[in-house]
mmCIF file of C-alpha atoms and ligand atoms in Angstrom:
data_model
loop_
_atom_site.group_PDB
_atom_site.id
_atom_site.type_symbol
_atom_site.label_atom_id
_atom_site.label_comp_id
_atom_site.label_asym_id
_atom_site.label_seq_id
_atom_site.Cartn_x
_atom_site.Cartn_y
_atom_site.Cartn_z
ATOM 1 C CA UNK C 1 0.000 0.000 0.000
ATOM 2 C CA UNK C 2 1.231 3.512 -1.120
ATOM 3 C CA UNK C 3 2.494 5.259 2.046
ATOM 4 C CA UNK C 4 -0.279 8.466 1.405
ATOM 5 C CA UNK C 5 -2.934 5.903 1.330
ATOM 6 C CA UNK C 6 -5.174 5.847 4.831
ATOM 7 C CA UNK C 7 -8.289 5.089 5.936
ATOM 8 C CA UNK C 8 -11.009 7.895 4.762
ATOM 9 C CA UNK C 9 -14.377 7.796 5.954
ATOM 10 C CA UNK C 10 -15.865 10.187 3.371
ATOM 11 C CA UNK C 11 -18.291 8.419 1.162
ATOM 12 C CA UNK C 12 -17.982 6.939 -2.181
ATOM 13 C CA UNK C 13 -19.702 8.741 -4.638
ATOM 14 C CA UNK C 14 -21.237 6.589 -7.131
ATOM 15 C CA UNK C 15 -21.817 8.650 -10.778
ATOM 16 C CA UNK C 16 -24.620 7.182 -13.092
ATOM 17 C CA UNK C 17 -24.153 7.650 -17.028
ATOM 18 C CA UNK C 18 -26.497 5.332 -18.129
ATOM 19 C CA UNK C 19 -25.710 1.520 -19.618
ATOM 20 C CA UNK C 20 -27.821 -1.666 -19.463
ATOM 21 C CA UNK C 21 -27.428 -1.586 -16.056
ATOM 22 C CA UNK C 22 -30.021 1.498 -15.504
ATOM 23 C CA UNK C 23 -31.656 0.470 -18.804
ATOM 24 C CA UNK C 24 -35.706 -0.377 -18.838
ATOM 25 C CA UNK C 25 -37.734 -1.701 -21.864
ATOM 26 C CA UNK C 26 -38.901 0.785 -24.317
ATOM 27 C CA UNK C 27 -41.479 0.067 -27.235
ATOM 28 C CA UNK C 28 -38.114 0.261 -28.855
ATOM 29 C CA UNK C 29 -36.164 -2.134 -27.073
ATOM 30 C CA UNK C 30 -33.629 -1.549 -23.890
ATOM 31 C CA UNK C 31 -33.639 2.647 -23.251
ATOM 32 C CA UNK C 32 -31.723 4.554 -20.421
ATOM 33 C CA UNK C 33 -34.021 4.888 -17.688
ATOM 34 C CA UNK C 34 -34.013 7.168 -14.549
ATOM 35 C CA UNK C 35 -34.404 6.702 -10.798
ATOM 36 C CA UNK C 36 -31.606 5.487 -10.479
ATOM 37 C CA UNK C 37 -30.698 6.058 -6.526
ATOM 38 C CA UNK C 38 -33.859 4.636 -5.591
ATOM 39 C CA UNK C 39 -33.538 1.286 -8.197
ATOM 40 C CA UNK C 40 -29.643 0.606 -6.707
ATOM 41 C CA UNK C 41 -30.536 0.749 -3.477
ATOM 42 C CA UNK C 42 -33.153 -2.037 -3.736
ATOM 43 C CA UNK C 43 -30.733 -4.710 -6.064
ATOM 44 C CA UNK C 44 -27.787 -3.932 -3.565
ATOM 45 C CA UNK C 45 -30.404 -4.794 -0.407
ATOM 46 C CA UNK C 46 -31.461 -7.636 -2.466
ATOM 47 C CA UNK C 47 -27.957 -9.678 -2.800
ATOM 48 C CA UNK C 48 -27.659 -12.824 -0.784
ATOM 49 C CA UNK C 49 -26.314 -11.991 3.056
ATOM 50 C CA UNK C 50 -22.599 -11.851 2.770
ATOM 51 C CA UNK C 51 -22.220 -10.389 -0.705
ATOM 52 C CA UNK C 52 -24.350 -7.581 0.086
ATOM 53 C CA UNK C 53 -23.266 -6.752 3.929
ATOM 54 C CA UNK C 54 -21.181 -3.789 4.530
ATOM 55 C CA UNK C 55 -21.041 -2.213 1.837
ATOM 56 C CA UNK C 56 -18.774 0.829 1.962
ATOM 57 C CA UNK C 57 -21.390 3.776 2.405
ATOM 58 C CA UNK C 58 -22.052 5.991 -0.878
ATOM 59 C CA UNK C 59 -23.820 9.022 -2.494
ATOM 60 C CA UNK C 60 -25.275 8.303 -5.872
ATOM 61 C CA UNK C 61 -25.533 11.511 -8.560
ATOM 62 C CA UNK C 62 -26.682 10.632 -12.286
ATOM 63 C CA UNK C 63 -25.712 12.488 -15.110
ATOM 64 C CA UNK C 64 -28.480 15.021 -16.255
ATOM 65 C CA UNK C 65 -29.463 12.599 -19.478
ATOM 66 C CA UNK C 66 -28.034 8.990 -19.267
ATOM 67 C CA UNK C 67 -27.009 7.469 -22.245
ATOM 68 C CA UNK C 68 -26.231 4.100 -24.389
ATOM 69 C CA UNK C 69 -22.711 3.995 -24.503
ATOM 70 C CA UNK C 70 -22.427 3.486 -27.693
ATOM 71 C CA UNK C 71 -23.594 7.520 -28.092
ATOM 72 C CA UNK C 72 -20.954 8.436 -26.586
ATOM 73 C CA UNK C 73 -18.261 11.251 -27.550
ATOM 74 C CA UNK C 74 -15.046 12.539 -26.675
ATOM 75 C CA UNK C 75 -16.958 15.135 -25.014
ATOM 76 C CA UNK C 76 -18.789 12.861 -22.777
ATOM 77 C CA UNK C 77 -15.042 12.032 -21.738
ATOM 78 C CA UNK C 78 -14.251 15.617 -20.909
ATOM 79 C CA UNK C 79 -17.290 16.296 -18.942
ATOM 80 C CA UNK C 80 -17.136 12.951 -16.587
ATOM 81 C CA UNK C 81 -13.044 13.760 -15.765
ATOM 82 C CA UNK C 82 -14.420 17.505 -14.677
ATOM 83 C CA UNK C 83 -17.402 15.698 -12.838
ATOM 84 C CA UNK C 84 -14.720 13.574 -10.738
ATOM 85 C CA UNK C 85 -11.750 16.274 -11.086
ATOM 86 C CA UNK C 86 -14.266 19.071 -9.299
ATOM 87 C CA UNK C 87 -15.823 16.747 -6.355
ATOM 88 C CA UNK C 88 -12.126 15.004 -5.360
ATOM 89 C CA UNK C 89 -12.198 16.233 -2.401
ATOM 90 C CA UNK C 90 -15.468 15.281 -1.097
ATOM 91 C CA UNK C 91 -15.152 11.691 -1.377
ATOM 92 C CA UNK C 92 -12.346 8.376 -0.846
ATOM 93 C CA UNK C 93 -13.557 7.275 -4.201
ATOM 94 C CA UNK C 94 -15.245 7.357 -7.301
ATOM 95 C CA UNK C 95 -17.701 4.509 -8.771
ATOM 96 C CA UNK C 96 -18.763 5.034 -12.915
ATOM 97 C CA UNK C 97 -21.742 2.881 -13.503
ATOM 98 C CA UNK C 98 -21.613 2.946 -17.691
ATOM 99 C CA UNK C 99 -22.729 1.082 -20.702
ATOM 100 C CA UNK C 100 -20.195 -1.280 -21.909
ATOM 101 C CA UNK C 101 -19.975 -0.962 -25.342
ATOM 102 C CA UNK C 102 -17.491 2.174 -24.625
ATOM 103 C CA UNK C 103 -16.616 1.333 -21.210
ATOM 104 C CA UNK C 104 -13.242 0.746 -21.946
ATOM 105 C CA UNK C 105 -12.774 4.290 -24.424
ATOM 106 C CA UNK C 106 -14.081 5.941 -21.174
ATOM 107 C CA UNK C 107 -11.825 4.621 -18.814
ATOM 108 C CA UNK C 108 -8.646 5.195 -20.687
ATOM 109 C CA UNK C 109 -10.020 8.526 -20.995
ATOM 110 C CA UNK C 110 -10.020 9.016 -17.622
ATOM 111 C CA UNK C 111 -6.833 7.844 -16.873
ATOM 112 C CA UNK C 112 -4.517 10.271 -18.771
ATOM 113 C CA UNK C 113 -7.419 13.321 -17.966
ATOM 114 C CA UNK C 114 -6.832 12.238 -14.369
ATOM 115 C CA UNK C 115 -3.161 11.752 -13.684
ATOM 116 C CA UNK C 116 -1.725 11.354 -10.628
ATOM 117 C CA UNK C 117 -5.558 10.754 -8.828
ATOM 118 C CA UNK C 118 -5.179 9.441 -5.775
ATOM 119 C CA UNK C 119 -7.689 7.696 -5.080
ATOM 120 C CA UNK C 120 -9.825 5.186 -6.706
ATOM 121 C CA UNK C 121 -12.295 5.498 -9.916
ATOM 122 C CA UNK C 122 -13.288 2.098 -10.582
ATOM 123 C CA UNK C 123 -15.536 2.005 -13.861
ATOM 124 C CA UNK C 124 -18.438 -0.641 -13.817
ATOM 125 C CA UNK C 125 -21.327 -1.458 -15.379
ATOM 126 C CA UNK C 126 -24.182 -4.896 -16.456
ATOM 127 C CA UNK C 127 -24.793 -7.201 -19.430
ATOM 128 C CA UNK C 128 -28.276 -7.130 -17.701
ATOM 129 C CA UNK C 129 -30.736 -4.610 -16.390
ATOM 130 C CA UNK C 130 -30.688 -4.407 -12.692
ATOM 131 C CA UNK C 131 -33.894 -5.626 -12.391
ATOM 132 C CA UNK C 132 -33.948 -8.467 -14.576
ATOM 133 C CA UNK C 133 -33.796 -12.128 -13.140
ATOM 134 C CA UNK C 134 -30.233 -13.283 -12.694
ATOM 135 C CA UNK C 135 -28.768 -9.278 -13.910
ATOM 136 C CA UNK C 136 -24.785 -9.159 -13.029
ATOM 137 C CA UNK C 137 -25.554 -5.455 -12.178
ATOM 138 C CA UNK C 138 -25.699 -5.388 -8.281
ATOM 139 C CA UNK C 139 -22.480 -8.095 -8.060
ATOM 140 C CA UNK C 140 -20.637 -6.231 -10.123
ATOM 141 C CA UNK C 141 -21.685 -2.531 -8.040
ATOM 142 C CA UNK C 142 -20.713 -4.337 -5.433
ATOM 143 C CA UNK C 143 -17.034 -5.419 -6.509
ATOM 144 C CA UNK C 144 -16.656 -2.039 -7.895
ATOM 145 C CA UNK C 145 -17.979 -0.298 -4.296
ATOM 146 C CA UNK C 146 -15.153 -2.673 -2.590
ATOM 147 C CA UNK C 147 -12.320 -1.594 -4.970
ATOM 148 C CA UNK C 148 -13.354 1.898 -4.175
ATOM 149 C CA UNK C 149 -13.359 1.841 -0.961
ATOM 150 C CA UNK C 150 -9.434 0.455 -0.848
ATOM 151 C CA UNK C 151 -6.839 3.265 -0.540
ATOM 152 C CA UNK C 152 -4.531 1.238 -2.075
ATOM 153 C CA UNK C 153 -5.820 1.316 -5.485
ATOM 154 C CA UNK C 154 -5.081 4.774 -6.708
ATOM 155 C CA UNK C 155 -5.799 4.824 -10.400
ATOM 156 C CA UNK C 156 -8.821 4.416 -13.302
ATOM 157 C CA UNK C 157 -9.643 0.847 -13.470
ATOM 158 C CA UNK C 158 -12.140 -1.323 -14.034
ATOM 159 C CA UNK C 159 -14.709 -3.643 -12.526
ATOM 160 C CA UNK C 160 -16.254 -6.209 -13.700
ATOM 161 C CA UNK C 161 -17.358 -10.121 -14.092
ATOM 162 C CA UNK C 162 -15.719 -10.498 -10.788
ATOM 163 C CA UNK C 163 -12.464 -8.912 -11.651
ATOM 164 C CA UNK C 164 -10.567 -5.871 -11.983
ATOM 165 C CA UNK C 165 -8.868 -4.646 -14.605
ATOM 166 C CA UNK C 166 -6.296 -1.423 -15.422
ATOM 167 C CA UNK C 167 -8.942 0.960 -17.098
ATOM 168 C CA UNK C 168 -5.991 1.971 -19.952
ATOM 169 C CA UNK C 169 -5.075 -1.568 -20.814
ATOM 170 C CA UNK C 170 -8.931 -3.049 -20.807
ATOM 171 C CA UNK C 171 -11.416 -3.995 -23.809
ATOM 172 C CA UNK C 172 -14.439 -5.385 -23.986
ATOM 173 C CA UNK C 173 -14.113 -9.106 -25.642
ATOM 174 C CA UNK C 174 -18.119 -10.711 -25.378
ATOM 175 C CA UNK C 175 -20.732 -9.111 -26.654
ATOM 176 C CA UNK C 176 -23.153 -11.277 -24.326
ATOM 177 C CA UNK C 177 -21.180 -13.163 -21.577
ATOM 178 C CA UNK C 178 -21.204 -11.029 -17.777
ATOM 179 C CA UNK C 179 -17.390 -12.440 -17.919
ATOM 180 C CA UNK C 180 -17.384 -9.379 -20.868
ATOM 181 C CA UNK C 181 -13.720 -7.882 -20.237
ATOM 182 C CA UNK C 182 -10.366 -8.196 -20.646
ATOM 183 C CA UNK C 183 -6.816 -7.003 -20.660
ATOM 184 C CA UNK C 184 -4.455 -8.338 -23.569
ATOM 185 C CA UNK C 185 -1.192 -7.284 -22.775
ATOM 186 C CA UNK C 186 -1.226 -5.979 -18.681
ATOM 187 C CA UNK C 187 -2.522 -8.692 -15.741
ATOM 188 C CA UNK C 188 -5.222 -8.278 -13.460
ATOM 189 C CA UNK C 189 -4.720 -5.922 -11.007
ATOM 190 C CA UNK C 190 -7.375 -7.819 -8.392
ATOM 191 C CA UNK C 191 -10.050 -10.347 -8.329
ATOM 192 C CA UNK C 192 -13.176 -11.049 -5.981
ATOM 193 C CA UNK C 193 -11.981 -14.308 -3.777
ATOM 194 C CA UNK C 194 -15.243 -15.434 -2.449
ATOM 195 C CA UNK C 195 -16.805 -12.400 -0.386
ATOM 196 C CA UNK C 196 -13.458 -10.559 -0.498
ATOM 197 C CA UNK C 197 -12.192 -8.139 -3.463
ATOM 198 C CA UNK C 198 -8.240 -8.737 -3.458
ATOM 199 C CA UNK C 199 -5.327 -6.266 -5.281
ATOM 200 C CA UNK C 200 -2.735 -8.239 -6.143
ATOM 201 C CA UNK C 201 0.826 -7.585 -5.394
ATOM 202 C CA UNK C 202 3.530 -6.819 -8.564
ATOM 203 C CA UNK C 203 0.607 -5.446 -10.379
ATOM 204 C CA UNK C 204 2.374 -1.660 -10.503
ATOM 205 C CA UNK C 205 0.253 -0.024 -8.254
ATOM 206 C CA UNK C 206 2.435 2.122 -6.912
ATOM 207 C CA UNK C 207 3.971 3.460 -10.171
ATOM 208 C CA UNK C 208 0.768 4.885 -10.579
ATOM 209 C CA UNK C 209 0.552 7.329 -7.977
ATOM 210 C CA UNK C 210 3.796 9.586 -8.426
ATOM 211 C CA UNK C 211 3.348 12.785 -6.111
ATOM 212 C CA UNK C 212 0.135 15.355 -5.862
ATOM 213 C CA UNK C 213 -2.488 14.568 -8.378
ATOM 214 C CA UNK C 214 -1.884 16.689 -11.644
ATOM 215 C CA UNK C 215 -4.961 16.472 -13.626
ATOM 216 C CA UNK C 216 -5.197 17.170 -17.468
ATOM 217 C CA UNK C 217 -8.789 18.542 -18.012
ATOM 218 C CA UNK C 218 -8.904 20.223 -21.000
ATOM 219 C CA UNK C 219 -12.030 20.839 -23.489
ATOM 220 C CA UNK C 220 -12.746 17.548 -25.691
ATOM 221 C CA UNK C 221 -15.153 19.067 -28.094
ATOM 222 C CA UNK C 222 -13.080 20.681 -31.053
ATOM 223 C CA UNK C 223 -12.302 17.229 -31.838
ATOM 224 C CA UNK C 224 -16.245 15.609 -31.158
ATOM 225 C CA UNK C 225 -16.546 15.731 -35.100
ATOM 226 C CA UNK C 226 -14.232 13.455 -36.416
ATOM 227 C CA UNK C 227 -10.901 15.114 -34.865
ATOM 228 C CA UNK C 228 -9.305 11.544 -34.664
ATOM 229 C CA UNK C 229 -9.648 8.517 -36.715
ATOM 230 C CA UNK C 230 -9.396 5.035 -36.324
ATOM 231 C CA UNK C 231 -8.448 2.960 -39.684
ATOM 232 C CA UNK C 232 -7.748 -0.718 -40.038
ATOM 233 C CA UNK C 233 -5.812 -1.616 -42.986
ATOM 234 C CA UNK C 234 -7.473 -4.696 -45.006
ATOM 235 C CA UNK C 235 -5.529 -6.818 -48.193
ATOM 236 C CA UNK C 236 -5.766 -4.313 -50.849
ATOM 237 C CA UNK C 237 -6.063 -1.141 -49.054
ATOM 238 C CA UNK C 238 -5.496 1.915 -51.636
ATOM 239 C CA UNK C 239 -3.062 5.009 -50.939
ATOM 240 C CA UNK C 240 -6.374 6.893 -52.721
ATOM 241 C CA UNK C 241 -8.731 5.461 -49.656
ATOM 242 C CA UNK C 242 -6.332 6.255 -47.093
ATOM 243 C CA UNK C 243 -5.381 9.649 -48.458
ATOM 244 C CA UNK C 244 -9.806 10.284 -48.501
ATOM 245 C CA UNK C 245 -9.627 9.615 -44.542
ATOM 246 C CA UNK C 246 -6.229 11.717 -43.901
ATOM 247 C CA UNK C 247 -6.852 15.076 -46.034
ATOM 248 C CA UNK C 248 -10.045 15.347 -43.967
ATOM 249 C CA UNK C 249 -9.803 19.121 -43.354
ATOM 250 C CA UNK C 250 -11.408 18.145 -39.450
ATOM 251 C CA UNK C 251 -8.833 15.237 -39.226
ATOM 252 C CA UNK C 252 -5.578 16.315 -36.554
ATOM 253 C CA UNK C 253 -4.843 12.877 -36.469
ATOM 254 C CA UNK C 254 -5.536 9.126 -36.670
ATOM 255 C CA UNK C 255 -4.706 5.774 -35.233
ATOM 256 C CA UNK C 256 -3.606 2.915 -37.690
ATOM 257 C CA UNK C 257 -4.361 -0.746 -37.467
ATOM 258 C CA UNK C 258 -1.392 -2.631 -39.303
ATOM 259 C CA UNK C 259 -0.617 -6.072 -39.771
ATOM 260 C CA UNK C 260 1.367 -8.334 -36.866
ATOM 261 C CA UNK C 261 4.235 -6.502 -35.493
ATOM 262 C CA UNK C 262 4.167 -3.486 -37.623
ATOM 263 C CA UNK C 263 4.010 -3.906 -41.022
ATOM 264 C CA UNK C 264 2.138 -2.468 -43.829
ATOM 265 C CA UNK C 265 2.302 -2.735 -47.644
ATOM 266 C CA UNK C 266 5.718 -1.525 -49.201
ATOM 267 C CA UNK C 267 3.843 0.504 -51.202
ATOM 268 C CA UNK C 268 5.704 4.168 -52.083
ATOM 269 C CA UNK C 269 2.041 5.392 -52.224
ATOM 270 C CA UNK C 270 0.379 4.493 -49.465
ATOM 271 C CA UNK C 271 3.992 5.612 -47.655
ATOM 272 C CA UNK C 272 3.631 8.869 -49.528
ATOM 273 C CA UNK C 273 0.247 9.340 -48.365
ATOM 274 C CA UNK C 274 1.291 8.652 -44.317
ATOM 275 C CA UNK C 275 4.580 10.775 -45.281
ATOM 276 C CA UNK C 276 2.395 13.589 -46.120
ATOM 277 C CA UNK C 277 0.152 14.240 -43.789
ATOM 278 C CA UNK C 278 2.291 13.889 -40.855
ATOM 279 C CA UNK C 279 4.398 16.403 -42.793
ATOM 280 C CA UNK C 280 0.949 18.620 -42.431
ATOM 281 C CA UNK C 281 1.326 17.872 -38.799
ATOM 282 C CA UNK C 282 -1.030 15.258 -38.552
ATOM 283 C CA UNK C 283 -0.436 12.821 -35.503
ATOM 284 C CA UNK C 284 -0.226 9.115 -36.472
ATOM 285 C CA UNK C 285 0.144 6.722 -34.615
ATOM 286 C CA UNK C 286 0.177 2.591 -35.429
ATOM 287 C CA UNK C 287 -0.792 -0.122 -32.910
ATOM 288 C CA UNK C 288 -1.210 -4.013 -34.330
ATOM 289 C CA UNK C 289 -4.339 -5.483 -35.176
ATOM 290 C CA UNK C 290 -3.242 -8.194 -33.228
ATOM 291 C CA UNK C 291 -5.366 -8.490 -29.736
ATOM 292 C CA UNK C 292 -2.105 -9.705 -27.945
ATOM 293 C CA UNK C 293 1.243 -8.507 -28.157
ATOM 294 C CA UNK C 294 3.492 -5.173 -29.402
ATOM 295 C CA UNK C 295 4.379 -3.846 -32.496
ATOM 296 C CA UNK C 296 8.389 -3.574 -33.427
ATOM 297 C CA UNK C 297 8.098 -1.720 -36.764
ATOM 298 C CA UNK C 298 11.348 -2.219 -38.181
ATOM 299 C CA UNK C 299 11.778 -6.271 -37.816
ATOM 300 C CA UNK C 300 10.854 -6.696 -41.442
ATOM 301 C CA UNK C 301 11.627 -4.771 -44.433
ATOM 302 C CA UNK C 302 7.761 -4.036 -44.473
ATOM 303 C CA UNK C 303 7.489 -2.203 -41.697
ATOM 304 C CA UNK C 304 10.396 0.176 -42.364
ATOM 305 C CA UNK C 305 7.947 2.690 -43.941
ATOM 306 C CA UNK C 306 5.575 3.338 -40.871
ATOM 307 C CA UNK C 307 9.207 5.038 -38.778
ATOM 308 C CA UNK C 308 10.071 6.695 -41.927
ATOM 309 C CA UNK C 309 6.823 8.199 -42.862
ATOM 310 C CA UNK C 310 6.608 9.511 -39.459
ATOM 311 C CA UNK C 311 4.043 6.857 -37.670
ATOM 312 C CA UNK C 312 4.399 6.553 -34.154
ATOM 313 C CA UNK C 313 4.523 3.258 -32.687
ATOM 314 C CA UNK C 314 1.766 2.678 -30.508
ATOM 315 C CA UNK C 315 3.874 -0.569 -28.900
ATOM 316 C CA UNK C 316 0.980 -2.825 -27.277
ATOM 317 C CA UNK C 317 -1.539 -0.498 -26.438
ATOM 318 C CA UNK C 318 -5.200 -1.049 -27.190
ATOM 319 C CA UNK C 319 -7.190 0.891 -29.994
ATOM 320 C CA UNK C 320 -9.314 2.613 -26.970
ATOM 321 C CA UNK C 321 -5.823 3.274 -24.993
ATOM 322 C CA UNK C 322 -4.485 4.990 -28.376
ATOM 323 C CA UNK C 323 -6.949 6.516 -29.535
ATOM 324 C CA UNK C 324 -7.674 8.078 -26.370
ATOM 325 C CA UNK C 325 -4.612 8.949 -26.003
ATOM 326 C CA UNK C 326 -4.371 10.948 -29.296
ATOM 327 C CA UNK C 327 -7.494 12.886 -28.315
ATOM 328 C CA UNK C 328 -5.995 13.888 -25.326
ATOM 329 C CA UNK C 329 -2.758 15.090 -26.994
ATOM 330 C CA UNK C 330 -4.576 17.242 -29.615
ATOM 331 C CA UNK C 331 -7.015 18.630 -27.404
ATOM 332 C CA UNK C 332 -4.123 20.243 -25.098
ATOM 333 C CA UNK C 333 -2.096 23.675 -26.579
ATOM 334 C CA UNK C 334 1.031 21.592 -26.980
ATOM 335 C CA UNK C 335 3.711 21.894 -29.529
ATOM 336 C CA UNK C 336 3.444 18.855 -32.177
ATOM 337 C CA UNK C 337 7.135 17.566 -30.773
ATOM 338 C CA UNK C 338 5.818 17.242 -27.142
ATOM 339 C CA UNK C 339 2.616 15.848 -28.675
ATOM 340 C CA UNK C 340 5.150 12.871 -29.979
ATOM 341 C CA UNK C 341 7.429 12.631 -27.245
ATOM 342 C CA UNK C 342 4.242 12.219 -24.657
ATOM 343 C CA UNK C 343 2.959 9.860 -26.906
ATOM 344 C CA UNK C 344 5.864 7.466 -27.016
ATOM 345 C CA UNK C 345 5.976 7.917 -23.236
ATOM 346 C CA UNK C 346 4.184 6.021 -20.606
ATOM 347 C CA UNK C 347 1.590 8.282 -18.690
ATOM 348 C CA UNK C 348 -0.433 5.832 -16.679
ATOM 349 C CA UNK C 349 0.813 2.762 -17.304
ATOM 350 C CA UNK C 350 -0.595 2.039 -20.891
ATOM 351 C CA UNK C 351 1.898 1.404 -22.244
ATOM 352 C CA UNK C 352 6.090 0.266 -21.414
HETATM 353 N N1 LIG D 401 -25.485 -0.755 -25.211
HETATM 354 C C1 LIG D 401 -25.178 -0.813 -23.812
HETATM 355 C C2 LIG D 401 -24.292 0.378 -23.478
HETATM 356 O O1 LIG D 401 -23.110 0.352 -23.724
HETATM 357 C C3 LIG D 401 -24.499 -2.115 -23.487
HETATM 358 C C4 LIG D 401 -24.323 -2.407 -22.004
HETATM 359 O O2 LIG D 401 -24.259 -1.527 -21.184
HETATM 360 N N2 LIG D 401 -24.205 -3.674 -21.640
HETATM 361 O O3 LIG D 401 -24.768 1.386 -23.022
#
């Protein structure tokens, strides 16, 4: 345990975004739904004795107009890190209950707007409704209240399906099962062991929390309408398709998806086409469609082009990790040499 980190009795405060876990039916299918205080309450008094008892206490605020996550924008980003950044003080930790589809974007988010917190934000959320028969919603509030209660954990992670994961190295891998995340490349920082939520040791921890915290807030919505792109190559990708996407006038920048461990087609267009809008000062960066492991552009004579045409390498950090990562680069006043430097640099732990 960090030396700073104590008991606090100040109450968790629990922020509701919206999700499946809030989520009622609509004549149109699952829709956010309100109440939400009120609805919690009940599931958490509901659990089995044991798995419900002490629970750490908590406040619960919900955002003006919950969402599906899958709505969500850079913006919503911005405006949850000021939501946590502005009541810090008031509380030993933070609990996100969010959709899932963009759980992960939102927690990696958080993480680099929120360096240096001290305390925990554990991000959680339900394949089910909390109301319907056999929902994961209330275990997984539950293992997220725990986390958030333990000094100890002093970073953006993530609860869920019994686990917990570091927010800026998570995905979500099922579309269906509650066991729904994962973390490619980085362990598990903790686990429930039966009524108990556990941290394990030699997960990092303690790299995370480096002095007073030194938040990064800054204003997400110049880049809302397609500021940052996300492009998979495919077989027979075109230097005319990718040049469409990168002389986007909105476009300051734009993650690519290359093959294995950093390769691309040797192809003096396409190269020509990366070449040139970095030249324009255009920040691209290049992670591996690969789910596990790094990319080391430069091991074959294919992925020369990606260093020389000014590509970052986004080693083995997720798409969400990356791509938040950009956002938060371009949304800050920063010269474009910083902008790369902080991007090949490790800010909280997403990448080595
Ligand atoms: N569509 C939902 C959301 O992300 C999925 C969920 O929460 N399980 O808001």
């Amino acid at each position: 345990m960090p030396s700073s980190a104590v008991a606090d009795d100040r109450p968790l405060l629990v922020i509701y975004t919206g999700g499946t876990l809030g989520m009622v039916e609509s004549e149109r299918g699952l829709a956010p739904g309100g109440d939400i205080a009120p609805r919690l309450a009940r599931a958490l008094d509901a659990l089995p004795p044991g798995r419900g008892a002490l629970l750490p206490r908590h406040e619960v605020l919900a955002v003006d107009t919950p969402i599906d996550s899958s709505a969500a924008t850079p913006s919503d980003w911005s405006r949850l890190a000021g939501m946590i950044a502005a009541r810090h003080r008031d509380h030993a930790g933070f609990v996100v209950l969010h959709g899932t589809d963009t759980l992960a974007w939102s927690a990696a988010s958080l993480a680099y707007q929120l360096q240096g917190i001290d305390r925990p934000v554990v991000l959680t959320g339900a394949m089910q409704p909390l109301e319907a028969p056999g929902s994961d919603a209330a275990d997984n509030v539950t293992l997220a209240l725990r986390f958030a209660a333990n000094p100890a954990l002093q970073e953006v992670a993530i609860a869920f399906g019994g686990r917990l994961l570091r927010g800026v190295r998570a995905r979500k891998w099922h579309s269906r099962d509650a066991d729904a995340f994962t973390s490619p490349n980085y362990p598990l920082l903790g686990e429930r062991v039966g009524d108990d939520s556990v941290l394990y040791p030699g997960r990092g921890l303690e790299r995370q929390q480096r002095g007073a915290p030194r938040f990064e807030l800054a204003d997400y919505a110049g880049l809302d309408d397609g500021g940052v792109a996300r492009i998979a190559l495919w077989p027979g990708i075109s230097a005319r398709q990718l040049d469409t996407w990168l002389t986007d006038p909105a476009l300051e920048g734009a993650l690519l998806e290359v093959w294995g461990g950093g390769n691309l087609p040797d192809d003096p267009d396409l190269l020509g086409v990366l070449a040139r809008a970095s030249g324009e000062g255009k920040l691209l960066a290049a992670i591996s469609q690969c789910p596990h492991g790094p990319i080391t552009p430069g091991d074959y004579a294919a992925g020369q082009g990606l260093a020389t045409a000014g590509v970052l390498s986004g080693d083995a950090m997720t798409p969400e990790a990356a791509f938040t990562k950009l956002v938060h680069l371009l949304a800050q006043p920063l010269p474009d040499a910083e902008r790369r430097r902080r991007f090949l640099t490790p800010l909280v732990g997403e990448r080595l």
